[in-house]
mmCIF file of C-alpha atoms and ligand atoms in Angstrom:
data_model
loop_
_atom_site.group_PDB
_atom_site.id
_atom_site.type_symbol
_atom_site.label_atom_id
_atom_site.label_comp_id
_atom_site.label_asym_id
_atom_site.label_seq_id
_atom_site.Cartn_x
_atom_site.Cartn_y
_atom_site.Cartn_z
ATOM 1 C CA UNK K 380 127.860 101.097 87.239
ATOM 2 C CA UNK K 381 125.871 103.664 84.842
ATOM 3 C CA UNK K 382 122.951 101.629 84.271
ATOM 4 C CA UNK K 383 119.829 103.062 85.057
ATOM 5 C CA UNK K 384 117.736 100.729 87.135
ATOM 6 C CA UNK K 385 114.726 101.565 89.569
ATOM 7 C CA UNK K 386 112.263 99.369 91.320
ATOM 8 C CA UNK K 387 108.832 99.492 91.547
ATOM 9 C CA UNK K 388 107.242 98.396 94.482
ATOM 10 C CA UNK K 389 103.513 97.827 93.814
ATOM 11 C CA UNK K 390 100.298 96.152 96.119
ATOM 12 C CA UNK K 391 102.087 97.361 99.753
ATOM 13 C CA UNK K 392 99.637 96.503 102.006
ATOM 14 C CA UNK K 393 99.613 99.054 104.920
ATOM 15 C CA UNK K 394 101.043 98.279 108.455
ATOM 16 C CA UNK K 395 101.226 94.434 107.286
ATOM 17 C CA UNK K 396 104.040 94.690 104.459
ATOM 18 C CA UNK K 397 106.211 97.670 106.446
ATOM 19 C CA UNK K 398 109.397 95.541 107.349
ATOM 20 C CA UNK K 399 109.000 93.880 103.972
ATOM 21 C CA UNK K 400 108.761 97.126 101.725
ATOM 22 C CA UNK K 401 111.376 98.784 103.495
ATOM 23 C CA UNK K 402 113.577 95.720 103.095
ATOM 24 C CA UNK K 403 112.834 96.254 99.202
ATOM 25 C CA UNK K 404 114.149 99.487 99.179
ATOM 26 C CA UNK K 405 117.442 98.638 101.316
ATOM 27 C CA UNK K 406 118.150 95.878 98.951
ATOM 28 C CA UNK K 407 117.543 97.964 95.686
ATOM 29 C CA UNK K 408 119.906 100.600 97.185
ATOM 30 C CA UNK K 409 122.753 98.016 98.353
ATOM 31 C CA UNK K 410 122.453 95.800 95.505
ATOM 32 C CA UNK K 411 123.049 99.211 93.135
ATOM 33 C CA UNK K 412 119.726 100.403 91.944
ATOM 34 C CA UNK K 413 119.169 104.185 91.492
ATOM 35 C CA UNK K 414 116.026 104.210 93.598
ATOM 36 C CA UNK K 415 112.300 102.903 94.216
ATOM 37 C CA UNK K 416 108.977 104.338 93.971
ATOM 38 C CA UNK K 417 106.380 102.301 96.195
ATOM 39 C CA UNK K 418 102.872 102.790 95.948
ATOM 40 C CA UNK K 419 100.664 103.421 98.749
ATOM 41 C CA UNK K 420 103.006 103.180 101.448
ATOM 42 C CA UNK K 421 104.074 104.673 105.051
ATOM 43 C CA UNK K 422 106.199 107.791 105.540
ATOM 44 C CA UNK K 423 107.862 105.992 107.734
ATOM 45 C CA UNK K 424 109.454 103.272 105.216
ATOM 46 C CA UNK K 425 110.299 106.850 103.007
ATOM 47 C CA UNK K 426 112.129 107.656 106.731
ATOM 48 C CA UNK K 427 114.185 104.759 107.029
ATOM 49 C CA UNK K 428 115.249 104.043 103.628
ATOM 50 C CA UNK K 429 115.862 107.914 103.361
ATOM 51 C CA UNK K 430 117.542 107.719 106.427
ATOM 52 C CA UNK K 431 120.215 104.771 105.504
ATOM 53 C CA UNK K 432 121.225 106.585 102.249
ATOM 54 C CA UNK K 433 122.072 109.620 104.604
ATOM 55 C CA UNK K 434 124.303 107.864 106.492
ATOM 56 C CA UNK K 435 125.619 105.288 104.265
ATOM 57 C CA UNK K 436 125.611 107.312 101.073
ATOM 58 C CA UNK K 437 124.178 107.260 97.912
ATOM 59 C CA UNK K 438 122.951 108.232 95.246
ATOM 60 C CA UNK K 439 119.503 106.964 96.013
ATOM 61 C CA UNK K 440 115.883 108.529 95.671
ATOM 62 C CA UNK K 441 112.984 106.860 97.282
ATOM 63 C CA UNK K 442 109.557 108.030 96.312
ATOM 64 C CA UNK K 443 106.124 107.420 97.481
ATOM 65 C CA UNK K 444 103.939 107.707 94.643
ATOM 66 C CA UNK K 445 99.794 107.958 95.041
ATOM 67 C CA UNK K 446 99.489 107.445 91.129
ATOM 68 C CA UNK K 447 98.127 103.766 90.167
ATOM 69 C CA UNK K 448 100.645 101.707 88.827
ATOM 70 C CA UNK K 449 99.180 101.011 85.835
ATOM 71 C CA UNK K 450 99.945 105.171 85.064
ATOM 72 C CA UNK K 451 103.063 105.306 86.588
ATOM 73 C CA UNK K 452 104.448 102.031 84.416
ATOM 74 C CA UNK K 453 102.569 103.629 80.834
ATOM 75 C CA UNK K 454 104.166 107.020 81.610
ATOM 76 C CA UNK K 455 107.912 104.661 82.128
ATOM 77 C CA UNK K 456 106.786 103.645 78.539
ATOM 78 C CA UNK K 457 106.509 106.865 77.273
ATOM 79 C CA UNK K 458 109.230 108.092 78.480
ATOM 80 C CA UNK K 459 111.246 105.281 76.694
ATOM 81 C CA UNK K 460 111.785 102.795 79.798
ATOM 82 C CA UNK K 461 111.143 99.261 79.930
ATOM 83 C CA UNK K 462 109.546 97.046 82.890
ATOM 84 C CA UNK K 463 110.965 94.269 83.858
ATOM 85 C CA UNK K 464 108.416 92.166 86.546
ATOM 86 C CA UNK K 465 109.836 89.467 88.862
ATOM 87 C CA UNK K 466 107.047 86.989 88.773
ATOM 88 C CA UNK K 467 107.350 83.064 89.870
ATOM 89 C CA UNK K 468 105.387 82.499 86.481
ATOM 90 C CA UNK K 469 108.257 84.100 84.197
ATOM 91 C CA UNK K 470 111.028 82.929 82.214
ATOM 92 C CA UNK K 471 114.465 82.005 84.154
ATOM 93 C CA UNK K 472 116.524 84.882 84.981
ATOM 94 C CA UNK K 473 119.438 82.727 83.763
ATOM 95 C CA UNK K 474 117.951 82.797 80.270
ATOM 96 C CA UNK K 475 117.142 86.126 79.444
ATOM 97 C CA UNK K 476 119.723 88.473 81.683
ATOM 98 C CA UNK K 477 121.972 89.037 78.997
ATOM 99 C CA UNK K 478 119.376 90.274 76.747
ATOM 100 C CA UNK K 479 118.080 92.993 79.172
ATOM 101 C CA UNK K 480 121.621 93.717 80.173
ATOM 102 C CA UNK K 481 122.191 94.977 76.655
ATOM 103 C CA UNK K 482 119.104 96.793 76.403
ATOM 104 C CA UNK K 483 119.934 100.600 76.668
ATOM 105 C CA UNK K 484 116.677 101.983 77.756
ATOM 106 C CA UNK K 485 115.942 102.634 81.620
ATOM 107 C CA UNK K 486 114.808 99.615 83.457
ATOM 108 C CA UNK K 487 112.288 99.244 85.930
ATOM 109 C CA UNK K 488 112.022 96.304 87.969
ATOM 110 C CA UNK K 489 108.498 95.262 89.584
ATOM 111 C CA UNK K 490 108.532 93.666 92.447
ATOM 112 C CA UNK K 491 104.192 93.023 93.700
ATOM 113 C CA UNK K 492 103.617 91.948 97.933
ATOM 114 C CA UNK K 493 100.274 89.359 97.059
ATOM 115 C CA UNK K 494 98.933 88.214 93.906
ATOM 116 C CA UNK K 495 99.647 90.670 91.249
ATOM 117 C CA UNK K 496 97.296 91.893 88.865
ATOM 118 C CA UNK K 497 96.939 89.900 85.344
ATOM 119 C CA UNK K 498 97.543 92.724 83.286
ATOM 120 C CA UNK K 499 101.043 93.228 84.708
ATOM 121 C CA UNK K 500 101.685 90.411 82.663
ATOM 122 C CA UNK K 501 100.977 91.677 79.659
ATOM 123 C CA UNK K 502 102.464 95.570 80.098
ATOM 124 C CA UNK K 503 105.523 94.131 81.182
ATOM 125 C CA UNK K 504 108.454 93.917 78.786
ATOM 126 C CA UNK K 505 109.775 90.884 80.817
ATOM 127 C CA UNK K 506 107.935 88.649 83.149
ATOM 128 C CA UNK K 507 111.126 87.197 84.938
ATOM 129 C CA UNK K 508 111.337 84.142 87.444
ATOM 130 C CA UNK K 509 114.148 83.506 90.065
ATOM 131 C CA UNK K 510 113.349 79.969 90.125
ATOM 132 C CA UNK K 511 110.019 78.922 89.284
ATOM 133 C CA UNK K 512 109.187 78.112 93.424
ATOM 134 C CA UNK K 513 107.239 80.543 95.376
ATOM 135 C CA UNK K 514 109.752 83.016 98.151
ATOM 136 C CA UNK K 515 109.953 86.580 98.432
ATOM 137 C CA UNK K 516 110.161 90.005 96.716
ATOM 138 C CA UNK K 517 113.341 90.701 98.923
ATOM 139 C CA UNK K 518 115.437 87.561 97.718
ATOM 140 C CA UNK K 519 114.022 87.975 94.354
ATOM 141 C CA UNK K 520 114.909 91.510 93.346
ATOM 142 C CA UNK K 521 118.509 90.977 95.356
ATOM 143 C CA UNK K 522 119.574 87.996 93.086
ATOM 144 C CA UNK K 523 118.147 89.585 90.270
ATOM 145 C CA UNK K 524 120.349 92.833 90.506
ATOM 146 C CA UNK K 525 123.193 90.475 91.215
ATOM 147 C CA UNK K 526 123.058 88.807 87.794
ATOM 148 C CA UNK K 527 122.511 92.076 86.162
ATOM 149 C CA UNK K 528 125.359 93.503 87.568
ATOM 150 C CA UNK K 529 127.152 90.414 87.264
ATOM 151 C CA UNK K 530 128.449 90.671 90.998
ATOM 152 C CA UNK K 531 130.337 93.900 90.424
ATOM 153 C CA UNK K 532 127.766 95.584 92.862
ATOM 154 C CA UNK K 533 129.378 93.339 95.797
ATOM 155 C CA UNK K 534 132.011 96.191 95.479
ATOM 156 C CA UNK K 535 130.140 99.606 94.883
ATOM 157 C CA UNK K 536 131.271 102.354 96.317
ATOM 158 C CA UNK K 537 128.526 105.138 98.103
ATOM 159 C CA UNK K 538 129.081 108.958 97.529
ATOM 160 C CA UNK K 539 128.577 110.980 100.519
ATOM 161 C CA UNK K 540 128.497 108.110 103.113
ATOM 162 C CA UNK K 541 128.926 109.480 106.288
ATOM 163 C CA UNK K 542 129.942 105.572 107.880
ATOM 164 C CA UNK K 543 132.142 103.241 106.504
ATOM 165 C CA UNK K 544 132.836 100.124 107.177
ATOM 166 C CA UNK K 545 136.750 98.580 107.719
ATOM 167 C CA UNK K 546 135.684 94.673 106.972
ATOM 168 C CA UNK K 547 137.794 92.089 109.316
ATOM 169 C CA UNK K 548 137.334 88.964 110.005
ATOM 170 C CA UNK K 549 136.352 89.372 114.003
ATOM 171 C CA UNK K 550 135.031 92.917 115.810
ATOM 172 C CA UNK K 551 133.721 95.650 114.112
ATOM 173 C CA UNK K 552 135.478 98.600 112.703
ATOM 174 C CA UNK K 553 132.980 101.427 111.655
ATOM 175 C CA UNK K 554 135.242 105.136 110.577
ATOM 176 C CA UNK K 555 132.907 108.239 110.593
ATOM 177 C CA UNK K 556 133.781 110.576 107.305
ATOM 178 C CA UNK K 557 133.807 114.523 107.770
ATOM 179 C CA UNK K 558 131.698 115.251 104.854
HETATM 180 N N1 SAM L 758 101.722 84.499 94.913
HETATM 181 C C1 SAM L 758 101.917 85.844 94.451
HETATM 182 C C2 SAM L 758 101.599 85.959 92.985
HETATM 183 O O1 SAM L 758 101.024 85.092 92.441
HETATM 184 O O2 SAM L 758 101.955 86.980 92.384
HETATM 185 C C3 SAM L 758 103.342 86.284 94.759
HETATM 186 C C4 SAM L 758 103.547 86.689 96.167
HETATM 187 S S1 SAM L 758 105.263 86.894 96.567
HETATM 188 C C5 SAM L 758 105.267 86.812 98.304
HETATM 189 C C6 SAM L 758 105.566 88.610 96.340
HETATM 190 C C7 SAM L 758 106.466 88.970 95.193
HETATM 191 O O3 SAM L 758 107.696 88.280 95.302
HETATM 192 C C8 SAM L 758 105.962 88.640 93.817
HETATM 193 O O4 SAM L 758 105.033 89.572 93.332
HETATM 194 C C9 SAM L 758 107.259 88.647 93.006
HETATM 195 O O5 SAM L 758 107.608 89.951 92.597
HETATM 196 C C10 SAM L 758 108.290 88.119 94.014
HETATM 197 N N2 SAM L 758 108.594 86.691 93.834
HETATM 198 C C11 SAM L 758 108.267 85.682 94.645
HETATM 199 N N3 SAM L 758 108.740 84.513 94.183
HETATM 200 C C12 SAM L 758 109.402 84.803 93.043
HETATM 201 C C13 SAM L 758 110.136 84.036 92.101
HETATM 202 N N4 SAM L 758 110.292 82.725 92.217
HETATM 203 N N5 SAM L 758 110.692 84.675 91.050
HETATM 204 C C14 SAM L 758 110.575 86.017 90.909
HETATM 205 N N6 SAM L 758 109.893 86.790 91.765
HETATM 206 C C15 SAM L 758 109.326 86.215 92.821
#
């Protein structure tokens, strides 16, 4: 999978949003993105998510950015990218994924924690609902790279991993690479 697709995780909210914002950044990684910037946030979430690529490979960066958003999305622009925001309020994934799948430019996804500001709206490229009900940025940025990637990144395979997992059906089977 060559695509180049990185989340944004914007409106952390310290101590309260920690589990959540680190779950963002273990799904983008699993579910194939290239990395996430989150602004405002713990070391500690940098830790663990850093942590998890080390021993279950990679490539994936996580960055903690102190630049507003609003920057860090018009400098994406510059640079040629386009912003893709999961929002409730947007149009169904199921109608537009195809389009942005053939787009060549570099994608970033925004995922927000509470009510995202207005303008997002308008900067973004896409304002793009995974149903129209109210859940969570976790569920919504998984299925989201799971129609992108069509499923195929049910099967990706991590460089450097230094644990694998042997699926069976009971018991675990975990073999430790010598990388
Ligand atoms: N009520 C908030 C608002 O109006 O923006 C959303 C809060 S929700 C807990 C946090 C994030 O989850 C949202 O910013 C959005 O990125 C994502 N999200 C929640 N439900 C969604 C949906 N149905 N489709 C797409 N994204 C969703």
């Amino acid at each position: 999978m060559q695509e180049e697709i990185y989340v944004l995780r914007i409106g952390h909210r310290i101590e309260r949003d920690k589990r959540v914002t680190t779950h963002v950044g273990l799904v983008a990684r699993a579910f194939g993105a290239k990395g996430i910037f989150i602004t405002n946030a713990e070391n500690e979430i940098k830790s663990k998510i850093d942590q998890v690529t080390r021993i279950w490979g990679g490539p994936f960066i996580c960055e903690l950015i102190d630049v507003d958003w609003k920057k860090f999305i018009s400098n994406w622009k510059n640079e040629n990218g386009i912003i893709i925001h999961l929002t409730m309020y947007g149009l169904p994934v199921e109608e537009k994924i195809d389009e942005i799948r053939l787009r060549k430019e570099k994608k970033l996804v925004v995922v927000g924690a509470e009510k995202v500001p207005n303008e997002l709206y308008y900067l973004s490229d896409y304002n793009i609902s995974i149903t129209n009900q109210p859940h969570s940025e976790i569920a919504a940025l998984a299925l989201f790279l799971d129609r992108f990637y069509s499923g195929k990144e049910l099967s990706l395979k991590f460089s450097n991993a230094k644990l694998k997992i042997v699926p069976m059906e009971r018991g675990k089977k975990v073999i430790e690479s010598r990388i």
